[in-house]
Amino acid sequence: MKASVCYKKNDLRTEDLPTPEISDNEVLIKMLACGLCGTDIQKIRGDSVTKPTVLGHEVVGQIVKKGKNINNYQLGDRVITAIHVPCFTCHYCNKGHYTICEQFRTNNIDPGGFAEFIRIPELHLKHLTHKVSDNVTDEEATLIEPIACCLHGLKQADIRPDDSVLIMGVGTIGILHAQLAKIKGANKVIVSDMSEYKLQKALKVGCDYAINITEKDIISEVNQITNGQGVDVIVIAAGVSSLVSDAVNMVRRAGRIIVFSGFDKNKLVTLDASRFFKDEISIIGTYSVTPYEFPEALDLLEKRKLNTDEMITHVFPLDKLSEAIDLSTDPKQSVLKVIIKSEI
Ligand SMILES: [Zn+2]
Ligand SMILES: [Zn+2]
């Protein structure tokens, strides 16, 4: 079968790998579509994962083989799955912090989403796999995992009716956050970015204010929009660590800042620390997704609650993953979500 193997930094090769064998408690899917995530790009272009490896985790596929103990799935079922399952019993899991579980990052689908066929192990089948109804396209189904990740972070944002929410960075994740904030009842959703293309997309999906940070001073704009009060909730959805200090300067008293991005560079930032005590602000980190957010993510898509048409801008075949990454990372291009398909 075909798979896109990352050998070393920026070295992706389409190769013929053996199709995975399955056990009695597993299924094999044919990959229909797999979203290209910012973290895939970071891993391919950086040193954070052991290579060679097959990346890709926003996957939808069709069951083509199933083990003899599998009764709740049929051949032909279209399913989504994800890559990490917690143990549910350790210190962290017992406290509800499933994504910090020691087991979490040790398990994966085989070999990864950017492959023609994928083995879904027993644990993944039990906890992370869901059938997708016919009114959700393959391309849309790849968004279930990122939607679930955003829901995981937003749980801690505790958005209430009438809240104002600022999303800093409106790539796919930022635009999903913006739409989910509206669904959760936020009355003013403000987005900021350097890309006018992305800001216009955000306005099209229902955001109320778009701030182009190359043209305007974000702090004074936010002050104006919120009558000097500051925003109730801020989501940082761009990998620039200095946004954390900006956010501290824009969040209202007792407001919440959700840090959704990883920061590879400039890890140390300077903050106005006085705001924690007298203003009761919170900065909350969030990583990945637990099994508990997938049903809600699936339901939102099936009920057509999210505008996905404005978000999915490009589809590439599996053997053009390198080109897809080049396009995705070129600031001059008009691009949001890129989907990889095994067949086009
Ligand atoms: Zn992702
Ligand atoms: Zn655990």
Coordinates of C-alpha atoms and ligand atoms in Angstrom, one line a residue:
M1 CA 0.0 0.0 0.0
K2 CA 1.0 3.6 -0.5
A3 CA 2.1 5.7 2.5
S4 CA 3.8 9.0 2.9
V5 CA 6.9 8.3 5.1
C6 CA 8.8 11.1 6.8
Y7 CA 12.4 10.0 6.9
K8 CA 14.1 13.1 8.4
K9 CA 13.4 16.8 8.6
N10 CA 11.5 17.9 5.4
D11 CA 12.2 14.5 3.8
L12 CA 8.8 13.0 2.8
R13 CA 8.7 10.0 0.5
T14 CA 5.7 8.1 -0.9
E15 CA 6.5 4.5 -0.4
D16 CA 5.1 1.0 -0.8
L17 CA 4.6 -0.4 2.8
P18 CA 3.1 -3.7 3.7
T19 CA -0.7 -3.4 4.4
P20 CA -1.1 -3.8 8.2
E21 CA -2.3 -7.2 9.5
I22 CA -5.2 -7.1 12.0
S23 CA -6.0 -9.2 15.1
D24 CA -9.4 -10.6 16.0
N25 CA -10.2 -7.3 17.9
E26 CA -9.2 -4.8 15.3
V27 CA -10.3 -3.4 12.0
L28 CA -8.5 -2.2 8.9
I29 CA -9.7 0.9 7.2
K30 CA -9.1 2.3 3.8
M31 CA -8.2 6.0 4.3
L32 CA -10.7 8.2 2.5
A33 CA -9.4 11.5 3.8
C34 CA -7.0 12.9 6.4
G35 CA -6.6 16.5 7.4
L36 CA -3.2 18.2 7.4
C37 CA -2.8 19.6 10.9
G38 CA -0.4 22.3 12.0
T39 CA 1.2 19.8 14.4
D40 CA 1.9 17.4 11.4
I41 CA 3.8 20.3 9.7
Q42 CA 5.7 21.1 13.0
K43 CA 6.7 17.4 13.3
I44 CA 7.8 17.1 9.6
R45 CA 9.7 20.3 9.7
G46 CA 11.1 19.9 13.2
D47 CA 12.9 17.5 15.5
S48 CA 10.1 16.6 18.0
V49 CA 9.3 13.1 16.7
T50 CA 11.4 10.0 16.0
K51 CA 11.7 9.4 12.3
P52 CA 11.0 7.6 10.0
T53 CA 7.4 7.9 10.8
V54 CA 4.0 8.2 9.1
L55 CA 2.1 11.2 10.4
G56 CA -1.6 12.2 10.0
H57 CA -4.3 11.9 12.7
E58 CA -7.4 13.7 11.4
V59 CA -8.6 10.6 9.6
V60 CA -11.8 9.1 8.1
G61 CA -11.9 5.8 6.5
Q62 CA -14.0 2.9 5.4
I63 CA -13.8 -0.5 7.1
V64 CA -12.4 -3.1 4.6
K65 CA -11.5 -5.9 7.0
K66 CA -12.6 -6.7 10.6
G67 CA -11.4 -9.2 13.2
K68 CA -13.7 -12.1 14.1
N69 CA -14.7 -10.6 17.5
I70 CA -15.9 -7.3 16.0
N71 CA -19.7 -7.2 16.0
N72 CA -20.6 -3.5 16.3
Y73 CA -19.0 -2.5 13.0
Q74 CA -19.7 -3.8 9.5
L75 CA -17.5 -3.9 6.4
G76 CA -18.2 -0.6 4.5
D77 CA -18.9 1.4 7.6
R78 CA -17.3 4.9 7.4
V79 CA -15.6 5.8 10.6
I80 CA -13.4 8.5 12.1
T81 CA -10.8 7.7 14.7
A82 CA -7.9 9.5 16.5
I83 CA -4.5 8.6 17.7
H84 CA -4.1 8.6 21.5
V85 CA -6.0 6.7 24.1
P86 CA -5.5 7.3 27.9
C87 CA -5.3 4.5 30.4
F88 CA -8.3 5.8 32.5
T89 CA -6.7 4.5 35.7
C90 CA -3.5 6.5 36.5
H91 CA -3.1 9.5 38.8
Y92 CA -3.8 12.0 36.0
C93 CA -6.7 10.1 34.4
N94 CA -8.3 9.8 37.9
K95 CA -8.3 13.6 38.1
G96 CA -9.7 14.0 34.6
H97 CA -6.4 15.0 33.0
Y98 CA -6.5 12.3 30.4
T99 CA -4.2 14.0 27.8
I100 CA -1.4 14.1 30.4
C101 CA -1.7 10.3 31.0
E102 CA 1.6 8.5 30.7
Q103 CA 0.0 6.0 28.3
F104 CA -1.5 8.8 26.1
R105 CA 1.3 9.4 23.6
T106 CA 2.5 5.8 23.5
N107 CA -0.2 4.4 21.4
N108 CA -1.2 5.2 17.8
I109 CA -3.1 4.0 14.8
D110 CA -0.9 2.0 12.4
P111 CA 1.0 3.3 10.6
G112 CA -0.6 6.8 10.7
G113 CA -3.2 8.8 8.8
F114 CA -1.2 9.5 5.7
A115 CA -1.4 5.9 4.5
E116 CA -3.7 4.1 2.1
F117 CA -4.7 1.5 4.7
I118 CA -4.7 1.9 8.5
R119 CA -5.1 -0.6 11.3
I120 CA -7.3 0.6 14.2
P121 CA -6.1 -1.1 17.4
E122 CA -8.5 -2.4 19.9
L123 CA -8.2 0.5 22.3
H124 CA -8.7 3.1 19.6
L125 CA -11.7 1.1 18.3
K126 CA -13.3 1.1 21.7
H127 CA -12.7 4.7 22.8
L128 CA -12.0 6.9 19.8
T129 CA -13.8 5.4 16.8
H130 CA -17.2 6.6 15.6
K131 CA -19.4 5.9 12.6
V132 CA -20.1 8.9 10.5
S133 CA -23.5 9.5 9.0
D134 CA -24.0 10.0 5.3
N135 CA -24.7 13.8 5.5
V136 CA -21.1 14.4 6.5
T137 CA -18.7 14.3 3.6
D138 CA -15.2 12.7 3.9
E139 CA -13.6 16.1 3.9
E140 CA -15.9 17.4 6.6
A141 CA -15.3 14.2 8.7
T142 CA -11.6 15.0 9.0
L143 CA -12.6 18.1 11.0
I144 CA -14.2 16.0 13.8
E145 CA -10.8 15.5 15.6
P146 CA -9.8 19.2 15.5
I147 CA -13.3 20.2 16.5
A148 CA -13.1 17.8 19.5
C149 CA -9.6 19.3 20.4
C150 CA -11.2 22.8 20.4
L151 CA -14.1 21.6 22.6
H152 CA -11.6 20.1 25.0
G153 CA -9.9 23.5 25.4
L154 CA -13.2 25.5 25.5
K155 CA -14.5 23.4 28.4
Q156 CA -12.1 25.3 30.6
A157 CA -13.0 28.6 29.1
D158 CA -16.4 28.3 30.5
I159 CA -18.0 30.7 28.0
R160 CA -21.2 32.2 29.2
P161 CA -24.0 34.0 27.4
D162 CA -23.0 37.6 26.6
D163 CA -19.3 36.8 26.9
S164 CA -16.8 38.5 24.5
V165 CA -14.2 36.1 23.1
L166 CA -11.0 37.0 21.3
I167 CA -9.3 34.4 19.1
M168 CA -5.7 35.3 18.4
G169 CA -4.8 33.5 15.1
V170 CA -7.4 32.4 12.7
G171 CA -6.1 29.4 10.9
T172 CA -8.4 26.4 10.8
I173 CA -8.2 26.0 14.6
G174 CA -8.9 29.7 15.2
I175 CA -11.9 29.7 12.9
L176 CA -13.3 26.5 14.6
H177 CA -12.8 28.1 18.0
A178 CA -14.6 31.2 16.8
Q179 CA -17.6 29.2 15.5
L180 CA -17.7 27.1 18.7
A181 CA -17.6 30.2 20.9
K182 CA -20.7 31.5 19.1
I183 CA -22.4 28.1 19.6
K184 CA -21.5 28.3 23.3
G185 CA -23.3 31.6 23.5
A186 CA -20.6 34.2 23.1
N187 CA -22.1 37.4 21.9
K188 CA -19.0 39.2 20.6
V189 CA -16.4 37.1 18.8
I190 CA -13.3 39.1 17.9
V191 CA -10.5 37.5 15.7
S192 CA -7.0 38.8 15.1
D193 CA -4.4 37.7 12.5
M194 CA -1.9 39.0 10.1
S195 CA -3.7 37.5 7.1
E196 CA -6.5 39.5 5.6
Y197 CA -7.6 36.4 3.7
K198 CA -8.1 34.5 7.0
L199 CA -9.8 37.4 8.7
Q200 CA -12.3 37.7 5.9
K201 CA -13.0 34.0 6.2
A202 CA -13.6 34.5 9.9
L203 CA -16.1 37.2 9.2
K204 CA -17.9 35.0 6.7
V205 CA -18.4 32.3 9.3
G206 CA -20.0 34.7 11.7
C207 CA -17.3 36.5 13.7
D208 CA -18.2 40.0 14.7
Y209 CA -14.9 41.9 14.6
A210 CA -11.7 41.2 12.6
I211 CA -8.4 42.9 13.6
N212 CA -5.5 42.9 11.2
I213 CA -2.5 43.2 13.5
T214 CA -0.3 44.5 10.7
E215 CA -2.5 47.6 10.4
K216 CA -4.0 48.1 13.8
D217 CA -3.0 48.2 17.5
I218 CA -4.8 45.2 18.9
I219 CA -4.9 46.4 22.5
S220 CA -6.6 49.7 21.6
E221 CA -9.0 48.0 19.2
V222 CA -10.0 45.5 21.9
N223 CA -10.4 48.2 24.4
Q224 CA -12.7 50.1 22.1
I225 CA -14.9 47.0 21.3
T226 CA -15.2 46.1 25.0
N227 CA -15.7 49.7 26.3
G228 CA -12.4 49.5 28.1
Q229 CA -13.4 46.4 30.1
G230 CA -11.2 43.8 28.3
V231 CA -12.4 40.5 26.8
D232 CA -14.0 37.7 28.9
V233 CA -12.2 34.9 27.2
I234 CA -9.1 34.8 25.0
V235 CA -8.0 31.8 23.0
I236 CA -4.4 31.8 21.7
A237 CA -4.4 29.8 18.4
A238 CA -1.1 30.8 16.9
G239 CA 2.4 29.5 17.8
V240 CA 3.8 32.9 18.9
S241 CA 4.6 33.0 22.6
S242 CA 4.5 36.8 22.9
L243 CA 0.7 36.5 22.4
V244 CA 0.5 35.3 26.0
S245 CA 1.7 38.7 27.3
D246 CA -0.6 40.5 24.9
A247 CA -3.5 38.4 26.1
V248 CA -2.7 39.3 29.8
N249 CA -3.0 42.9 28.8
M250 CA -6.4 42.4 27.1
V251 CA -8.3 40.0 29.3
R252 CA -10.9 41.5 31.6
R253 CA -10.7 41.2 35.4
A254 CA -11.3 37.5 36.3
G255 CA -11.1 36.6 32.6
R256 CA -9.7 33.4 31.2
I257 CA -6.9 32.9 28.7
I258 CA -6.7 29.5 26.9
V259 CA -3.4 28.6 25.4
F260 CA -4.1 26.2 22.6
S261 CA -0.8 26.5 20.7
G262 CA 2.6 24.9 21.2
F263 CA 5.6 27.4 21.2
D264 CA 8.7 26.0 19.7
K265 CA 10.6 29.3 19.8
N266 CA 11.1 32.0 22.4
K267 CA 9.7 30.0 25.2
L268 CA 10.2 32.6 27.8
V269 CA 7.8 35.6 27.9
T270 CA 7.4 38.6 30.2
L271 CA 4.0 39.0 31.8
D272 CA 2.2 41.6 33.9
A273 CA 2.1 39.2 36.9
S274 CA 0.2 41.7 39.1
R275 CA -3.0 40.8 37.2
F276 CA -3.2 37.3 38.8
F277 CA -3.7 38.5 42.4
K278 CA -5.7 41.7 42.2
D279 CA -7.5 40.9 38.9
E280 CA -8.0 37.1 39.3
I281 CA -7.1 36.4 35.7
S282 CA -6.4 32.7 34.7
I283 CA -4.1 31.3 32.0
I284 CA -5.1 27.7 31.2
G285 CA -3.1 25.4 28.9
T286 CA -4.8 22.7 26.8
Y287 CA -3.5 19.8 24.8
S288 CA -5.1 17.4 22.4
V289 CA -8.4 15.7 23.1
T290 CA -10.0 13.0 25.2
P291 CA -12.5 10.4 24.2
Y292 CA -15.2 12.4 25.8
E293 CA -15.3 15.3 23.3
F294 CA -15.8 13.2 20.1
P295 CA -19.6 12.6 20.4
E296 CA -20.3 16.4 20.7
A297 CA -18.0 17.2 17.8
L298 CA -19.7 14.6 15.6
D299 CA -23.1 15.8 16.6
L300 CA -22.3 19.4 15.7
L301 CA -21.2 18.4 12.2
E302 CA -24.1 16.0 11.7
K303 CA -26.6 18.8 12.7
R304 CA -24.8 21.2 10.3
K305 CA -24.0 23.7 13.1
L306 CA -20.6 24.7 11.7
N307 CA -19.7 26.3 8.4
T308 CA -17.2 24.0 6.9
D309 CA -17.4 25.2 3.3
E310 CA -15.4 28.3 4.0
M311 CA -12.8 26.3 5.8
I312 CA -11.8 23.5 3.5
T313 CA -9.8 25.2 0.7
H314 CA -7.6 22.5 -0.9
V315 CA -7.5 18.7 -1.4
F316 CA -4.3 16.9 -2.4
P317 CA -3.6 13.2 -3.2
L318 CA -1.5 11.3 -0.7
D319 CA 1.7 11.4 -2.9
K320 CA 1.5 15.2 -3.0
L321 CA 1.8 15.7 0.8
S322 CA 5.0 17.7 0.4
E323 CA 3.3 20.1 -2.0
A324 CA 0.4 20.4 0.3
I325 CA 2.7 21.4 3.2
D326 CA 4.5 24.0 1.0
L327 CA 1.2 25.5 0.0
S328 CA -0.1 25.5 3.6
T329 CA 3.0 27.3 5.0
D330 CA 3.3 29.9 2.2
P331 CA 1.9 33.2 3.7
K332 CA 1.3 34.5 0.2
Q333 CA -1.3 31.7 -0.5
S334 CA -5.0 31.9 0.2
V335 CA -5.2 28.6 2.1
L336 CA -7.0 27.4 5.2
K337 CA -7.6 23.7 5.7
V338 CA -5.8 21.2 3.4
I339 CA -7.1 17.7 3.1
I340 CA -5.2 14.7 1.9
K341 CA -7.1 11.9 0.1
S342 CA -5.9 8.4 -0.9
E343 CA -7.7 8.8 -4.2
I344 CA -8.8 11.9 -6.0
Ligands
ZN1 ZN -4.6 18.0 14.6
ZN2 ZN -3.9 7.5 32.6

